[in-house]
XYZ file of N, CA and C in Angstrom:
741
model
N -16.726 -10.080 10.563
C -15.745 -9.012 10.433
C -14.631 -9.405 9.460
N -14.186 -10.652 9.563
C -13.150 -11.122 8.646
C -13.653 -11.114 7.205
N -14.922 -11.455 7.012
C -15.504 -11.442 5.669
C -15.562 -10.020 5.121
N -15.946 -9.058 5.971
C -15.977 -7.661 5.546
C -14.576 -7.177 5.198
N -13.592 -7.532 6.025
C -12.208 -7.139 5.738
C -11.729 -7.753 4.423
N -12.104 -9.015 4.192
C -11.721 -9.678 2.941
C -12.372 -8.996 1.752
N -13.650 -8.621 1.896
C -14.335 -7.928 0.799
C -13.665 -6.598 0.494
N -13.349 -5.828 1.539
C -12.727 -4.518 1.335
C -11.344 -4.643 0.711
N -10.648 -5.728 0.998
C -9.326 -5.940 0.397
C -9.448 -6.387 -1.053
N -10.369 -7.301 -1.313
C -10.544 -7.795 -2.675
C -11.070 -6.712 -3.608
N -11.773 -5.719 -3.061
C -12.282 -4.624 -3.895
C -11.157 -3.936 -4.668
N -10.022 -3.724 -4.012
C -8.943 -3.028 -4.717
C -7.948 -3.984 -5.362
N -7.862 -5.211 -4.867
C -6.908 -6.154 -5.451
C -7.338 -6.569 -6.859
N -8.643 -6.740 -7.079
C -9.108 -7.209 -8.387
C -8.915 -6.152 -9.472
N -8.768 -4.899 -9.069
C -8.504 -3.828 -10.050
C -7.129 -3.217 -9.727
N -6.133 -4.073 -9.563
C -4.819 -3.635 -9.084
C -4.148 -2.639 -10.025
N -4.503 -2.666 -11.303
C -3.889 -1.695 -12.215
C -4.331 -0.266 -11.880
N -5.525 -0.126 -11.344
C -6.018 1.201 -10.958
C -5.604 1.576 -9.540
N -5.590 0.604 -8.641
C -5.393 0.905 -7.225
C -3.957 0.746 -6.743
N -3.141 -0.049 -7.417
C -1.755 -0.270 -6.997
C -0.747 0.222 -8.029
N -0.996 -0.095 -9.304
C -0.052 0.325 -10.334
C -0.161 1.818 -10.622
N -1.387 2.326 -10.707
C -1.570 3.743 -11.027
C -0.907 4.674 -10.001
N -1.044 4.436 -8.669
C -0.339 5.292 -7.712
C 1.177 5.253 -7.873
N 1.715 4.088 -8.232
C 3.149 3.985 -8.447
C 3.583 4.840 -9.629
N 2.805 4.800 -10.699
C 3.111 5.611 -11.878
C 2.993 7.101 -11.550
N 1.954 7.463 -10.798
C 1.758 8.865 -10.424
C 2.917 9.372 -9.582
N 3.353 8.579 -8.607
C 4.490 8.978 -7.773
C 5.753 9.133 -8.617
N 5.961 8.219 -9.565
C 7.129 8.320 -10.439
C 7.072 9.584 -11.298
N 5.872 9.941 -11.764
C 5.732 11.163 -12.564
C 6.026 12.406 -11.736
N 5.553 12.446 -10.495
C 5.859 13.575 -9.610
C 7.367 13.733 -9.462
N 8.048 12.631 -9.182
C 9.496 12.696 -8.989
C 10.207 13.114 -10.271
N 9.742 12.596 -11.401
C 10.375 12.945 -12.673
C 10.186 14.419 -13.000
N 8.975 14.926 -12.773
C 8.701 16.329 -13.087
C 9.525 17.258 -12.197
N 9.549 16.980 -10.899
C 10.332 17.829 -10.001
C 11.825 17.714 -10.283
N 12.270 16.523 -10.681
C 13.680 16.344 -11.012
C 14.081 17.177 -12.212
N 13.226 17.185 -13.238
C 13.531 17.941 -14.450
C 13.343 19.438 -14.233
N 12.268 19.807 -13.502
C 11.917 21.219 -13.375
C 12.832 21.978 -12.424
N 13.007 21.457 -11.192
C 13.772 22.228 -10.211
C 14.809 21.412 -9.455
N 14.889 20.119 -9.741
C 15.824 19.274 -9.006
C 17.266 19.748 -9.057
N 17.848 19.947 -10.243
C 19.260 20.328 -10.307
C 19.553 21.678 -9.667
N 18.615 22.622 -9.750
C 18.860 23.969 -9.229
C 18.494 24.110 -7.757
N 17.775 23.156 -7.199
C 17.300 23.266 -5.822
C 18.404 23.013 -4.811
N 19.340 22.139 -5.142
C 20.405 21.811 -4.195
C 19.919 20.887 -3.099
N 20.757 20.744 -2.064
C 20.405 19.859 -0.959
C 19.421 20.536 -0.013
N 18.640 19.705 0.662
C 17.708 20.171 1.695
C 18.085 19.455 2.988
N 18.540 20.221 3.966
C 18.973 19.658 5.243
C 20.012 18.555 5.046
N 20.890 18.769 4.088
C 21.997 17.844 3.895
C 21.709 16.633 3.043
N 20.517 16.559 2.437
C 20.195 15.429 1.560
C 19.765 15.970 0.211
N 19.957 15.218 -0.871
C 19.505 15.677 -2.189
C 18.008 15.955 -2.190
N 17.606 16.916 -3.013
C 16.212 17.335 -3.029
C 15.268 16.179 -3.331
N 15.611 15.324 -4.292
C 14.732 14.196 -4.621
C 14.607 13.224 -3.454
N 15.690 13.046 -2.702
C 15.625 12.167 -1.531
C 14.725 12.779 -0.457
N 14.739 14.105 -0.350
C 13.843 14.789 0.578
C 12.394 14.693 0.108
N 12.183 14.789 -1.190
C 10.836 14.808 -1.758
C 10.168 13.438 -1.739
N 10.935 12.381 -1.980
C 10.370 11.049 -2.176
C 9.522 10.562 -0.997
N 9.954 10.678 0.271
C 9.094 10.203 1.367
C 7.774 10.953 1.461
N 7.788 12.264 1.156
C 6.547 13.026 1.177
C 5.574 12.537 0.134
N 6.078 12.259 -1.068
C 5.210 11.737 -2.120
C 4.697 10.348 -1.757
N 5.568 9.541 -1.138
C 5.130 8.201 -0.710
C 3.951 8.308 0.250
N 4.100 9.143 1.300
C 3.024 9.247 2.289
C 1.780 9.886 1.686
N 1.942 10.902 0.844
C 0.793 11.536 0.209
C -0.003 10.516 -0.609
N 0.692 9.662 -1.344
C 0.028 8.647 -2.153
C -0.676 7.620 -1.274
N -0.023 7.238 -0.178
C -0.611 6.262 0.742
C -1.915 6.779 1.321
N -1.917 8.014 1.826
C -3.120 8.515 2.499
C -4.247 8.766 1.505
N -3.918 9.184 0.297
C -4.968 9.386 -0.699
C -5.642 8.065 -1.049
N -4.869 6.996 -1.176
C -5.442 5.693 -1.507
C -6.203 5.094 -0.334
N -5.701 5.296 0.876
C -6.417 4.790 2.053
C -7.765 5.485 2.203
N -7.789 6.796 1.996
C -9.048 7.543 2.076
C -10.015 7.069 1.004
N -9.522 6.884 -0.204
C -10.393 6.487 -1.307
C -10.998 5.101 -1.085
N -10.278 4.218 -0.400
C -10.766 2.846 -0.257
C -12.049 2.787 0.565
N -12.054 3.425 1.731
C -13.250 3.367 2.571
C -14.353 4.288 2.063
N -13.982 5.495 1.664
C -15.012 6.451 1.247
C -15.758 5.959 0.014
N -15.031 5.433 -0.974
C -15.698 4.957 -2.192
C -16.558 3.739 -1.902
N -16.092 2.854 -1.024
C -16.862 1.654 -0.708
C -18.219 2.016 -0.113
N -18.221 2.938 0.857
C -19.469 3.285 1.529
C -20.384 4.086 0.615
N -19.829 5.069 -0.088
C -20.663 5.912 -0.947
C -21.277 5.103 -2.084
N -20.493 4.244 -2.714
C -21.029 3.424 -3.805
C -22.154 2.529 -3.296
N -21.972 1.947 -2.101
C -23.019 1.091 -1.540
C -24.280 1.889 -1.253
N -24.120 3.127 -0.767
C -25.296 3.953 -0.476
C -26.005 4.368 -1.756
N -25.248 4.759 -2.776
C -25.856 5.200 -4.032
C -26.559 4.039 -4.729
N -25.932 2.861 -4.704
C -26.526 1.702 -5.366
C -27.622 1.038 -4.540
N -27.748 1.435 -3.282
C -28.803 0.902 -2.434
C -28.510 -0.441 -1.808
N -27.254 -0.903 -1.863
C -26.943 -2.204 -1.258
C -26.170 -2.073 0.056
N -26.185 -0.874 0.665
C -25.539 -0.718 1.967
C -26.214 -1.598 3.013
N -27.469 -1.965 2.751
C -28.190 -2.827 3.684
C -27.514 -4.185 3.823
N -26.817 -4.636 2.770
C -26.107 -5.917 2.851
C -24.990 -5.881 3.888
N -24.469 -4.695 4.160
C -23.439 -4.548 5.186
C -24.048 -4.315 6.558
N -25.189 -3.629 6.605
C -25.794 -3.273 7.885
C -26.599 -4.409 8.512
N -27.147 -5.328 7.688
C -28.026 -6.373 8.227
C -27.294 -7.467 8.995
N -26.095 -7.905 8.606
C -25.428 -8.955 9.383
C -25.182 -8.503 10.826
N -25.085 -9.452 11.758
C -24.920 -9.106 13.182
C -23.493 -8.649 13.497
N -23.119 -7.504 12.945
C -21.807 -6.925 13.198
C -21.960 -5.712 14.115
N -21.123 -5.635 15.132
C -21.148 -4.477 16.025
C -20.519 -3.279 15.310
N -20.749 -2.067 15.809
C -20.104 -0.886 15.192
C -18.581 -1.009 15.141
N -17.966 -1.579 16.182
C -16.513 -1.724 16.179
C -16.067 -2.735 15.125
N -16.836 -3.792 14.932
C -16.486 -4.774 13.896
C -16.618 -4.169 12.506
N -17.653 -3.359 12.285
C -17.770 -2.655 11.007
C -16.581 -1.733 10.791
N -16.208 -1.005 11.840
C -15.096 -0.070 11.745
C -13.796 -0.790 11.409
N -13.500 -1.861 12.109
C -12.252 -2.594 11.869
C -12.271 -3.249 10.498
N -13.427 -3.789 10.093
C -13.511 -4.413 8.780
C -13.228 -3.447 7.652
N -13.818 -2.247 7.740
C -13.551 -1.236 6.713
C -12.089 -0.775 6.758
N -11.561 -0.555 7.969
C -10.182 -0.074 8.084
C -9.165 -1.095 7.574
N -9.487 -2.371 7.689
C -8.559 -3.405 7.244
C -8.223 -3.242 5.762
N -9.247 -2.925 4.963
C -9.004 -2.733 3.540
C -8.121 -1.520 3.274
N -8.369 -0.418 3.990
C -7.561 0.782 3.800
C -6.114 0.558 4.201
N -5.912 -0.107 5.336
C -4.546 -0.357 5.796
C -3.813 -1.275 4.823
N -4.497 -2.316 4.353
C -3.867 -3.222 3.392
C -3.488 -2.486 2.114
N -4.382 -1.645 1.614
C -4.093 -0.893 0.380
C -2.963 0.100 0.607
N -2.992 0.819 1.717
C -1.932 1.778 1.995
C -0.572 1.113 2.128
N -0.517 -0.012 2.820
C 0.759 -0.707 3.009
C 1.293 -1.248 1.687
N 0.403 -1.783 0.840
C 0.844 -2.295 -0.458
C 1.375 -1.175 -1.339
N 0.680 -0.049 -1.342
C 1.154 1.095 -2.130
C 2.504 1.565 -1.609
N 2.666 1.602 -0.279
C 3.926 2.049 0.312
C 5.077 1.118 -0.060
N 4.827 -0.180 -0.018
C 5.881 -1.144 -0.372
C 6.287 -0.983 -1.834
N 5.298 -0.808 -2.708
C 5.601 -0.656 -4.135
C 6.433 0.603 -4.391
N 6.021 1.731 -3.791
C 6.762 2.978 -3.999
C 8.120 2.914 -3.313
N 8.169 2.296 -2.117
C 9.445 2.160 -1.423
C 10.457 1.351 -2.222
N 10.010 0.274 -2.854
C 10.914 -0.507 -3.708
C 11.403 0.323 -4.886
N 10.488 1.103 -5.470
C 10.894 1.968 -6.574
C 11.915 3.007 -6.142
N 11.731 3.599 -4.954
C 12.686 4.570 -4.435
C 14.062 3.938 -4.230
N 14.072 2.714 -3.740
C 15.341 2.031 -3.481
C 16.039 1.637 -4.783
N 15.263 1.119 -5.744
C 15.865 0.645 -6.987
C 16.275 1.785 -7.920
N 15.436 2.819 -8.039
C 15.680 3.883 -9.021
C 16.468 5.054 -8.456
N 16.238 5.391 -7.182
C 16.923 6.542 -6.585
C 18.044 6.145 -5.633
N 18.111 4.875 -5.316
C 19.167 4.423 -4.405
C 18.973 4.899 -2.977
N 17.719 5.153 -2.581
C 17.436 5.637 -1.225
C 17.406 4.455 -0.259
N 18.214 4.537 0.784
C 18.216 3.515 1.822
C 17.442 4.031 3.036
N 16.590 3.204 3.586
C 15.744 3.602 4.700
C 16.566 3.648 5.990
N 16.621 4.829 6.613
C 17.390 4.985 7.844
C 16.719 4.304 9.030
N 15.402 4.422 9.107
C 14.646 3.840 10.226
C 13.413 3.128 9.659
N 13.585 1.929 9.113
C 12.476 1.253 8.421
C 11.281 0.962 9.328
N 11.528 0.674 10.611
C 10.413 0.388 11.516
C 9.550 1.635 11.693
N 10.190 2.787 11.883
C 9.438 4.030 11.995
C 8.660 4.312 10.713
N 9.273 4.035 9.571
C 8.581 4.252 8.301
C 7.312 3.411 8.229
N 7.405 2.127 8.618
C 6.231 1.252 8.601
C 5.174 1.728 9.603
N 5.619 2.200 10.769
C 4.671 2.669 11.785
C 3.872 3.857 11.258
N 4.558 4.819 10.635
C 3.844 5.998 10.151
C 2.991 5.680 8.918
N 3.425 4.743 8.094
C 2.578 4.318 6.973
C 1.308 3.657 7.497
N 1.459 2.831 8.529
C 0.280 2.197 9.136
C -0.653 3.250 9.726
N -0.080 4.205 10.473
C -0.907 5.251 11.077
C -1.598 6.097 10.011
N -0.864 6.430 8.939
C -1.459 7.219 7.867
C -2.580 6.478 7.172
N -2.377 5.185 6.928
C -3.422 4.388 6.283
C -4.658 4.289 7.165
N -4.446 4.045 8.463
C -5.576 3.916 9.376
C -6.294 5.247 9.584
N -5.512 6.334 9.737
C -6.124 7.644 9.991
C -6.961 8.109 8.815
N -6.394 8.035 7.607
C -7.169 8.487 6.444
C -8.235 7.476 6.061
N -8.039 6.205 6.398
C -9.114 5.236 6.206
C -10.301 5.563 7.089
N -10.017 5.941 8.358
C -11.097 6.346 9.261
C -11.749 7.636 8.784
N -10.932 8.576 8.289
C -11.496 9.812 7.733
C -12.369 9.502 6.520
N -11.981 8.497 5.740
C -12.799 8.085 4.601
C -14.135 7.514 5.035
N -14.154 6.820 6.178
C -15.426 6.314 6.702
C -16.329 7.477 7.096
N -15.743 8.477 7.765
C -16.518 9.664 8.141
C -17.087 10.342 6.896
N -16.241 10.521 5.882
C -16.698 11.178 4.653
C -17.743 10.332 3.940
N -17.540 9.010 3.908
C -18.493 8.132 3.241
C -19.845 8.114 3.930
N -19.835 8.163 5.254
C -21.098 8.203 5.984
C -21.825 9.523 5.734
N -21.073 10.614 5.745
C -21.701 11.927 5.592
C -22.233 12.153 4.182
N -21.476 11.709 3.163
C -21.855 11.978 1.778
C -22.924 10.993 1.311
N -23.926 11.525 0.648
C -24.970 10.688 0.059
C -24.892 10.648 -1.465
N -24.043 11.485 -2.044
C -23.904 11.549 -3.502
C -22.425 11.668 -3.847
N -22.121 11.337 -5.100
C -20.733 11.383 -5.541
C -20.190 12.807 -5.556
N -21.028 13.792 -5.855
C -20.521 15.153 -5.896
C -20.187 15.665 -4.492
N -20.911 15.183 -3.482
C -20.560 15.540 -2.111
C -19.204 14.946 -1.733
N -18.970 13.709 -2.146
C -17.676 13.086 -1.872
C -16.553 13.794 -2.625
N -16.825 14.191 -3.872
C -15.815 14.913 -4.649
C -15.460 16.242 -3.980
N -16.467 16.918 -3.399
C -16.213 18.182 -2.712
C -15.326 17.962 -1.490
N -15.592 16.913 -0.729
C -14.771 16.614 0.450
C -13.338 16.308 0.033
N -13.180 15.531 -1.027
C -11.843 15.178 -1.494
C -11.089 16.395 -1.997
N -11.748 17.215 -2.808
C -11.068 18.338 -3.456
C -10.787 19.500 -2.510
N -11.691 19.736 -1.543
C -11.577 20.929 -0.706
C -11.059 20.657 0.702
N -10.946 19.388 1.073
C -10.438 19.072 2.408
C -9.221 18.156 2.337
N -9.385 16.975 1.745
C -8.312 15.977 1.776
C -7.105 16.425 0.946
N -7.346 16.864 -0.289
C -6.226 17.266 -1.150
C -5.447 18.453 -0.586
N -6.105 19.539 -0.123
C -5.327 20.625 0.492
C -4.537 20.178 1.720
N -5.129 19.326 2.568
C -4.398 18.843 3.738
C -3.145 18.075 3.336
N -3.235 17.317 2.233
C -2.081 16.545 1.772
C -1.018 17.433 1.120
N -1.451 18.383 0.294
C -0.494 19.211 -0.436
C 0.130 20.295 0.433
N -0.600 20.787 1.440
C -0.104 21.879 2.275
C 0.426 21.365 3.605
N 1.152 20.274 3.556
C 1.671 19.652 4.779
C 3.170 19.398 4.702
N 3.851 20.125 3.831
C 5.288 19.931 3.689
C 5.670 18.791 2.777
N 4.744 18.363 1.946
C 5.040 17.264 1.027
C 6.156 17.631 0.063
N 6.099 18.851 -0.479
C 7.038 19.256 -1.518
C 8.060 20.284 -1.027
N 8.040 20.620 0.248
C 8.920 21.670 0.748
C 9.130 21.465 2.243
N 10.118 22.174 2.785
C 10.327 22.192 4.222
C 9.631 23.404 4.817
N 8.929 23.225 5.910
C 8.141 24.329 6.459
C 9.026 25.399 7.085
N 10.314 25.122 7.242
C 11.222 26.138 7.794
C 11.312 27.361 6.894
N 10.981 27.201 5.627
C 11.039 28.317 4.689
C 9.766 29.157 4.697
N 8.757 28.756 5.477
C 7.488 29.472 5.511
C 7.508 30.558 6.582
N 6.645 31.577 6.460
C 6.497 32.578 7.523
C 6.049 31.913 8.825
N 6.376 32.507 9.971
C 6.032 31.886 11.263
C 4.558 31.538 11.416
N 3.658 32.426 10.968
C 2.233 32.149 11.099
C 1.834 30.916 10.306
N 2.334 30.798 9.078
C 2.003 29.648 8.235
C 2.615 28.376 8.814
N 3.807 28.480 9.399
C 4.399 27.323 10.057
C 3.503 26.815 11.181
N 2.986 27.725 11.989
C 2.118 27.325 13.096
C 0.827 26.687 12.595
N 0.274 27.241 11.510
C -0.931 26.649 10.927
C -0.641 25.250 10.384
N 0.522 25.076 9.782
C 0.900 23.773 9.240
C 1.010 22.737 10.344
N 1.531 23.144 11.492
C 1.706 22.204 12.602
C 0.376 21.778 13.227
N -0.705 22.469 12.895
C -2.030 22.029 13.347
C -2.553 20.884 12.481
N -2.019 20.763 11.282
C -2.447 19.762 10.316
C -1.836 18.407 10.684
N -2.635 17.407 11.048
C -2.061 16.106 11.430
C -1.327 15.417 10.289
N -1.687 15.734 9.039
C -1.002 15.112 7.910
C 0.462 15.546 7.869
N 0.755 16.741 8.374
C 2.147 17.200 8.433
C 3.007 16.214 9.212
N 2.469 15.694 10.324
C 3.248 14.777 11.156
C 3.400 13.412 10.483
N 2.436 13.034 9.650
C 2.594 11.805 8.869
C 3.715 11.963 7.851
N 3.732 13.110 7.157
C 4.784 13.376 6.177
C 6.134 13.438 6.873
N 6.182 14.153 7.997
C 7.429 14.310 8.734
C 7.916 12.966 9.274
N 6.979 12.146 9.741
C 7.354 10.828 10.230
C 7.884 9.929 9.138
N 7.284 10.019 7.953
C 7.784 9.228 6.827
C 9.204 9.667 6.462
N 9.446 10.975 6.496
C 10.798 11.467 6.202
C 11.809 10.972 7.235
N 11.385 10.928 8.488
C 12.293 10.415 9.510
C 12.610 8.944 9.245
N 11.599 8.168 8.885
C 11.826 6.761 8.628
C 12.720 6.509 7.430
N 12.635 7.389 6.418
C 13.394 7.168 5.185
C 14.762 7.835 5.237
N 14.802 9.126 5.590
C 16.079 9.862 5.525
C 16.533 10.382 6.881
N 15.817 10.063 7.967
C 16.206 10.532 9.296
C 16.110 12.035 9.448
N 15.033 12.632 8.890
C 14.977 14.090 8.755
C 14.567 14.814 10.028
N 13.743 14.216 10.897
C 13.225 14.931 12.060
C 13.919 14.470 13.335
N 13.909 15.326 14.336
C 14.501 14.983 15.628
C 13.446 14.575 16.654
N 12.161 14.699 16.316
C 11.096 14.443 17.298
C 10.062 13.463 16.753
N 10.458 12.230 16.436
C 9.461 11.283 15.897
C 8.392 10.925 16.915
N 8.745 10.939 18.207
C 7.775 10.536 19.219
C 6.623 11.516 19.331
N 6.903 12.818 19.196
C 5.821 13.801 19.261
C 4.861 13.619 18.089
N 5.417 13.447 16.885
C 4.574 13.205 15.718
C 3.773 11.928 15.863
N 4.404 10.897 16.410
C 3.709 9.629 16.649
C 2.530 9.835 17.595
N 2.751 10.602 18.675
C 1.693 10.849 19.650
C 0.534 11.621 19.020
N 0.853 12.656 18.231
C -0.196 13.442 17.570
C -1.028 12.551 16.648
N -0.361 11.710 15.885
C -1.068 10.846 14.933
C -1.947 9.826 15.654
N -1.451 9.258 16.745
C -2.238 8.268 17.493
C -3.473 8.912 18.106
N -3.297 10.095 18.724
C -4.435 10.785 19.341
C -5.479 11.157 18.282
N -5.002 11.664 17.134
C -5.933 12.022 16.060
C -6.662 10.800 15.531
N -5.933 9.698 15.365
C -6.557 8.458 14.889
C -7.637 7.987 15.849
N -7.355 7.999 17.145
C -8.339 7.553 18.126
C -9.572 8.454 18.110
N -9.355 9.758 17.931
C -10.491 10.684 17.895
C -11.379 10.428 16.678
N -10.772 10.228 15.524
C -11.553 9.987 14.307
C -12.252 8.635 14.385
N -11.560 7.628 14.924
C -12.196 6.320 15.089
C -13.384 6.392 16.049
N -13.263 7.218 17.097
C -14.379 7.377 18.026
C -15.590 7.978 17.327
N -15.358 8.954 16.450
C -16.464 9.537 15.686
C -17.073 8.501 14.750
N -16.225 7.705 14.098
C -16.732 6.641 13.220
C -17.611 5.672 14.007
N -17.112 5.248 15.164
C -17.868 4.290 15.979
C -19.217 4.878 16.382
N -19.225 6.147 16.775
C -20.462 6.790 17.220
C -21.472 6.862 16.090
N -21.022 7.275 14.922
C -21.932 7.372 13.778
C -22.427 5.999 13.341
N -21.545 4.998 13.338
C -21.968 3.646 12.964
C -22.947 3.082 13.992
N -22.716 3.379 15.258
C -23.623 2.886 16.298
C -25.008 3.509 16.165
N -25.066 4.762 15.770
C -26.358 5.447 15.596
C -27.000 5.149 14.244
N -26.208 4.648 13.304
C -26.733 4.473 11.957
C -26.898 5.795 11.228
N -26.109 6.791 11.642
C -26.233 8.137 11.107
C -25.989 8.166 9.604
N -26.982 8.625 8.842
C -26.920 8.766 7.380
C -26.564 7.463 6.664
N -26.761 6.349 7.354
C -26.482 5.040 6.753
C -27.770 4.271 6.468
N -28.721 4.401 7.366
C -29.963 3.646 7.201
C -30.941 4.448 6.340
N -31.616 3.794 5.400
C -32.586 4.473 4.537
C -33.701 5.093 5.363
């Protein structure tokens, strides 16, 4: 299991310009574009500058996208290249496979979060109100989307299937979760639909950790933990059955 975790971590570390530097640049571009386009005219949001409100959402969005990509790409590439057997043949239990894959996603998500968090502090002067909560939600987001990436990687047998899952499921969940706006401005029906999205609670939790934006971090924490356990249970079940993994 430790060897699998090391492999999953080294996969993204050796190409750090793509997996660590590129997300930092992308997050900086998002902030720059919103600052130039609507930042000055937007005013404060719940008593904080718009960029300070926006930055935690972009941080969490970047974290979950990278965590999802780490596990999903690892499994799909192994299946397409035909070397998934190298992972399945060693005497690893389904839980050990699950933890080994998740270790890489969590490590990548945490590294991306630290890099973006340092940039937010140095360039925007944002001080973290509740740093422990911020780390907890970054960990939960990395683990949850890492587990979702395992589900997607197991289900997809081709790159176009994975692209469809990313474009039509993961990206909408990330963008329509209050990343760039407060849901208080939405119609009541859309607000209720947004609250069904677990990514909303990750974004909201990150905002609480950075700017103290929410009053109910414990509820969001509970939703994220329950969702994570449910997705991990599905991963374990599919890995135990060898569903769409064995030739």
